[in-house]
CSV table of C-alpha atoms in Angstrom, one decimal:
chain,number,residue,atom,x,y,z
Z,1,GLU,CA,5.3,107.1,-42.8
Z,2,THR,CA,3.5,108.9,-45.7
Z,3,GLY,CA,-0.1,107.8,-45.1
Z,4,VAL,CA,-0.2,106.0,-48.4
Z,5,THR,CA,-1.0,102.3,-48.1
Z,6,GLN,CA,-0.8,99.5,-50.6
Z,7,SER,CA,-2.2,96.0,-50.6
Z,8,PRO,CA,-1.2,93.3,-50.8
Z,9,THR,CA,2.5,93.6,-49.7
Z,10,HIS,CA,3.6,90.5,-51.6
Z,11,LEU,CA,2.0,88.5,-54.4
Z,12,ILE,CA,2.9,85.4,-56.4
Z,13,LYS,CA,1.1,84.8,-59.7
Z,14,THR,CA,1.7,82.5,-62.7
Z,15,ARG,CA,2.2,83.6,-66.3
Z,16,GLY,CA,-1.1,84.5,-68.0
Z,17,GLN,CA,-3.0,85.3,-64.9
Z,18,GLN,CA,-4.5,88.6,-64.0
Z,19,VAL,CA,-3.7,90.7,-60.9
Z,20,THR,CA,-5.2,93.7,-59.1
Z,21,LEU,CA,-3.1,95.9,-56.8
Z,22,ARG,CA,-4.7,98.5,-54.5
Z,23,CYS,CA,-3.6,101.9,-53.2
Z,24,SER,CA,-5.1,104.2,-50.7
Z,25,SER,CA,-4.0,107.8,-51.1
Z,26,GLN,CA,-3.0,110.2,-48.3
Z,27,SER,CA,-5.9,112.1,-46.8
Z,28,GLY,CA,-6.6,115.2,-48.8
Z,29,HIS,CA,-4.9,113.9,-52.0
Z,30,ASN,CA,-6.8,113.5,-55.2
Z,31,THR,CA,-4.0,112.3,-57.5
Z,32,VAL,CA,-2.5,108.8,-57.7
Z,33,SER,CA,0.4,107.7,-59.8
Z,34,TRP,CA,1.6,104.2,-60.4
Z,35,TYR,CA,5.1,103.0,-61.0
Z,36,GLN,CA,6.9,99.7,-61.8
Z,37,GLN,CA,10.3,99.2,-60.3
Z,38,ALA,CA,12.4,96.2,-61.5
Z,39,LEU,CA,15.1,95.0,-59.2
Z,40,GLY,CA,18.1,97.4,-59.3
Z,41,GLN,CA,16.3,99.9,-61.5
Z,42,GLY,CA,14.6,103.2,-61.0
Z,43,PRO,CA,10.8,103.3,-61.0
Z,44,GLN,CA,9.1,103.6,-64.4
Z,45,PHE,CA,6.0,105.7,-64.7
Z,46,ILE,CA,2.9,103.7,-65.6
Z,47,PHE,CA,0.0,106.2,-65.4
Z,48,GLN,CA,-1.5,108.9,-63.2
Z,49,TYR,CA,-5.1,109.4,-62.1
Z,50,TYR,CA,-6.5,112.8,-61.2
Z,51,ARG,CA,-10.0,113.0,-59.9
Z,52,GLU,CA,-11.0,109.6,-61.4
Z,53,GLU,CA,-9.6,110.4,-64.9
Z,54,GLU,CA,-6.4,109.1,-66.4
Z,55,ASN,CA,-4.1,112.1,-66.5
Z,56,GLY,CA,-0.9,110.8,-68.2
Z,57,ARG,CA,0.5,107.4,-69.2
Z,58,GLY,CA,4.0,106.0,-69.7
Z,59,ASN,CA,5.2,103.5,-72.2
Z,60,PHE,CA,3.2,100.5,-70.9
Z,61,PRO,CA,0.9,98.2,-73.0
Z,62,PRO,CA,-2.9,98.3,-72.7
Z,63,ARG,CA,-2.9,95.2,-70.5
Z,64,PHE,CA,-1.9,97.6,-67.7
Z,65,SER,CA,-5.0,99.5,-66.7
Z,66,GLY,CA,-6.2,101.4,-63.7
Z,67,LEU,CA,-9.1,102.9,-61.9
Z,68,GLN,CA,-9.6,105.7,-59.4
Z,69,PHE,CA,-12.6,105.7,-57.1
Z,70,PRO,CA,-14.6,108.7,-55.7
Z,71,ASN,CA,-12.6,108.4,-52.4
Z,72,TYR,CA,-9.4,108.8,-54.6
Z,73,SER,CA,-8.1,105.3,-53.8
Z,74,SER,CA,-6.9,103.5,-56.9
Z,75,GLU,CA,-6.4,100.1,-58.5
Z,76,LEU,CA,-3.8,98.8,-60.9
Z,77,ASN,CA,-4.8,95.9,-63.0
Z,78,VAL,CA,-2.5,93.8,-65.1
Z,79,ASN,CA,-3.8,91.2,-67.5
Z,80,ALA,CA,-2.0,88.3,-69.1
Z,81,LEU,CA,0.9,88.5,-66.8
Z,82,GLU,CA,4.4,88.0,-68.2
Z,83,LEU,CA,7.6,87.0,-66.4
Z,84,ASP,CA,9.0,90.5,-66.9
Z,85,ASP,CA,6.1,91.9,-64.9
Z,86,SER,CA,7.8,90.7,-61.8
Z,87,ALA,CA,8.7,93.9,-60.0
Z,88,LEU,CA,7.9,96.3,-57.1
Z,89,TYR,CA,4.8,98.3,-57.9
Z,90,LEU,CA,4.7,101.7,-56.2
Z,91,CYS,CA,1.8,104.1,-55.9
Z,92,ALA,CA,2.3,107.7,-55.0
Z,93,SER,CA,-0.3,110.3,-54.1
Z,94,SER,CA,-0.2,114.1,-54.4
Z,95,SER,CA,-2.6,116.9,-53.6
Z,96,SER,CA,-3.2,117.8,-57.2
Z,97,GLY,CA,-2.3,116.8,-60.7
Z,98,LEU,CA,0.1,119.7,-61.0
Z,99,TYR,CA,3.7,118.8,-62.0
Z,100,GLN,CA,5.4,120.5,-59.2
Z,101,GLU,CA,3.5,118.8,-56.4
Z,102,THR,CA,5.4,116.5,-54.0
Z,103,GLN,CA,4.5,112.9,-54.4
Z,104,TYR,CA,4.2,110.6,-51.3
Z,105,PHE,CA,5.0,107.0,-52.0
Z,106,GLY,CA,3.5,103.9,-50.5
Z,107,PRO,CA,5.6,100.9,-49.4
Z,108,GLY,CA,4.9,99.1,-52.6
Z,109,THR,CA,3.6,95.7,-53.6
Z,110,ARG,CA,6.2,93.1,-54.7
Z,111,LEU,CA,4.8,90.9,-57.5
Z,112,LEU,CA,6.5,87.7,-58.6
Z,113,VAL,CA,5.3,86.1,-61.8
Z,114,LEU,CA,6.3,82.4,-62.2
H,1,LYS,CA,14.8,111.0,-76.1
H,2,ASN,CA,13.8,111.8,-72.6
H,3,GLN,CA,16.5,110.3,-70.3
H,4,VAL,CA,17.9,110.8,-66.8
H,5,GLU,CA,21.4,109.4,-66.1
H,6,GLN,CA,22.9,109.2,-62.7
H,7,SER,CA,26.4,108.6,-61.5
H,8,PRO,CA,28.1,106.9,-59.9
H,9,GLN,CA,26.0,103.7,-59.9
H,10,SER,CA,27.2,102.9,-56.4
H,11,LEU,CA,29.3,104.5,-53.8
H,12,ILE,CA,30.9,103.5,-50.5
H,13,ILE,CA,32.0,106.1,-48.0
H,14,LEU,CA,33.0,106.3,-44.4
H,15,GLU,CA,30.7,107.7,-41.8
H,16,GLY,CA,31.2,111.5,-41.3
H,17,LYS,CA,32.5,112.0,-44.9
H,18,ASN,CA,30.8,114.1,-47.5
H,19,CYS,CA,29.7,112.9,-51.0
H,20,THR,CA,28.2,114.3,-54.1
H,21,LEU,CA,25.9,112.4,-56.5
H,22,GLN,CA,25.3,113.5,-60.1
H,23,CYS,CA,22.3,113.6,-62.3
H,24,ASN,CA,22.3,114.6,-66.0
H,25,TYR,CA,19.1,114.8,-68.0
H,26,THR,CA,17.8,115.3,-71.5
H,27,VAL,CA,14.2,115.8,-70.6
H,28,SER,CA,12.0,118.4,-72.3
H,29,PRO,CA,10.0,120.4,-71.8
H,30,PHE,CA,11.5,120.7,-68.3
H,31,SER,CA,9.2,121.3,-65.3
H,32,ASN,CA,11.1,120.3,-62.2
H,33,LEU,CA,13.8,118.1,-60.7
H,34,ARG,CA,13.4,116.0,-57.6
H,35,TRP,CA,15.7,113.9,-55.5
H,36,TYR,CA,14.3,110.9,-53.6
H,37,LYS,CA,15.9,108.6,-51.0
H,38,GLN,CA,14.8,105.0,-51.2
H,39,ASP,CA,15.6,102.6,-48.4
H,40,THR,CA,15.7,98.9,-49.5
H,41,GLY,CA,12.3,97.4,-49.8
H,42,ARG,CA,10.5,100.7,-49.2
H,43,GLY,CA,8.9,103.5,-51.3
H,44,PRO,CA,11.0,106.6,-52.2
H,45,VAL,CA,10.9,109.6,-49.9
H,46,SER,CA,11.1,113.1,-51.3
H,47,LEU,CA,14.3,115.1,-50.3
H,48,THR,CA,14.1,118.2,-52.6
H,49,ILE,CA,12.2,119.6,-55.5
H,50,MET,CA,13.5,122.4,-57.7
H,51,THR,CA,11.9,124.3,-60.6
H,52,PHE,CA,13.7,125.9,-63.5
H,53,SER,CA,14.5,129.1,-61.6
H,54,GLU,CA,16.0,127.5,-58.5
H,55,ASN,CA,19.7,126.8,-58.4
H,56,THR,CA,19.9,125.2,-54.9
H,57,LYS,CA,17.7,123.7,-52.3
H,58,SER,CA,18.6,122.3,-48.9
H,59,ASN,CA,17.0,119.8,-46.6
H,60,GLY,CA,19.1,119.3,-43.5
H,61,ARG,CA,22.4,117.7,-44.5
H,62,TYR,CA,21.2,117.3,-48.1
H,63,THR,CA,21.8,120.1,-50.6
H,64,ALA,CA,20.7,119.8,-54.2
H,65,THR,CA,21.9,122.0,-57.0
H,66,LEU,CA,20.5,122.6,-60.5
H,67,ASP,CA,22.1,124.0,-63.6
H,68,ALA,CA,19.2,124.2,-66.1
H,69,ASP,CA,21.6,125.4,-68.9
H,70,THR,CA,23.8,122.3,-68.8
H,71,LYS,CA,20.9,120.1,-67.6
H,72,GLN,CA,22.8,118.8,-64.6
H,73,SER,CA,22.0,118.4,-61.0
H,74,SER,CA,23.9,117.2,-58.0
H,75,LEU,CA,23.0,116.0,-54.5
H,76,HIS,CA,25.5,116.8,-51.8
H,77,ILE,CA,25.4,114.9,-48.5
H,78,THR,CA,27.3,116.4,-45.6
H,79,ALA,CA,28.7,114.6,-42.6
H,80,SER,CA,27.2,111.2,-43.7
H,81,GLN,CA,25.5,108.9,-41.3
H,82,LEU,CA,24.9,105.2,-41.3
H,83,SER,CA,21.2,105.9,-42.0
H,84,ASP,CA,22.1,107.6,-45.2
H,85,SER,CA,22.7,104.2,-46.7
H,86,ALA,CA,20.1,103.9,-49.4
H,87,SER,CA,19.4,104.5,-53.1
H,88,TYR,CA,19.2,108.1,-54.2
H,89,ILE,CA,17.0,108.7,-57.3
H,90,CYS,CA,16.9,111.7,-59.5
H,91,VAL,CA,13.5,112.4,-61.2
H,92,VAL,CA,12.8,115.0,-63.8
H,93,GLY,CA,9.2,116.1,-64.4
H,94,ARG,CA,8.0,117.2,-67.8
H,95,ALA,CA,5.9,120.3,-68.3
H,96,SER,CA,3.7,118.7,-70.9
H,97,GLY,CA,3.0,115.4,-72.5
H,98,THR,CA,1.8,112.1,-71.1
H,99,TYR,CA,5.2,110.9,-69.8
H,100,LYS,CA,5.1,113.0,-66.7
H,101,TYR,CA,8.1,111.8,-64.7
H,102,ILE,CA,11.4,110.4,-65.9
H,103,PHE,CA,13.3,108.5,-63.2
H,104,GLY,CA,17.0,107.8,-63.1
H,105,THR,CA,18.2,104.4,-62.1
H,106,GLY,CA,19.6,105.7,-58.9
H,107,THR,CA,22.9,105.8,-57.0
H,108,ARG,CA,23.3,103.1,-54.3
H,109,LEU,CA,25.1,104.7,-51.4
H,110,LYS,CA,26.7,102.6,-48.6
H,111,VAL,CA,28.0,104.4,-45.5
H,112,LEU,CA,30.4,102.4,-43.4
H,113,ALA,CA,31.2,102.9,-39.7
């Protein structure tokens, strides 16, 4: 186990709704990255937070937003859910925002949008 | 365009055999290359990470190679075990820009008894 936890483990929403996913980083880590992994695909980078600031963003629309708290836990918010948002959402923590740092992944939250 | 391509898409081998997975990338500026193992329904677990100056990195029965000139990497698994059945994902990190990590789609490996 990596020490990175995510909640909830599974979630079902309907199109147009909003969802908040949560991630607790590994002790001592100040950086959290979020990824979307569609079935049978590799993860796609959504964004990264380093010390409560967004520190990089992938090709996702603004309805994907995030927060990092002073304890370095993080939230991913998705507004106006679409069917294609159905995926496994992974968060990963690392000890710094440096590119060469190893990331430790949580087990993911599986989101189904109906 | 920043891309990471992996081959083969899937692979079936017998327990005890060796195998090699390939990763080609067109990511720049290059920072590092990582291999992850992802069991079904779980988050990826880091196997190796290599920077530009490293040609090879081992982690037990896993050995990764990197040729930064040809922009190719391979992951060699020796004496495969049933527990090696998983997806293996190649990830290239960028040295600058907002798209920090480019993931391949993975190779799905099945080891049979």
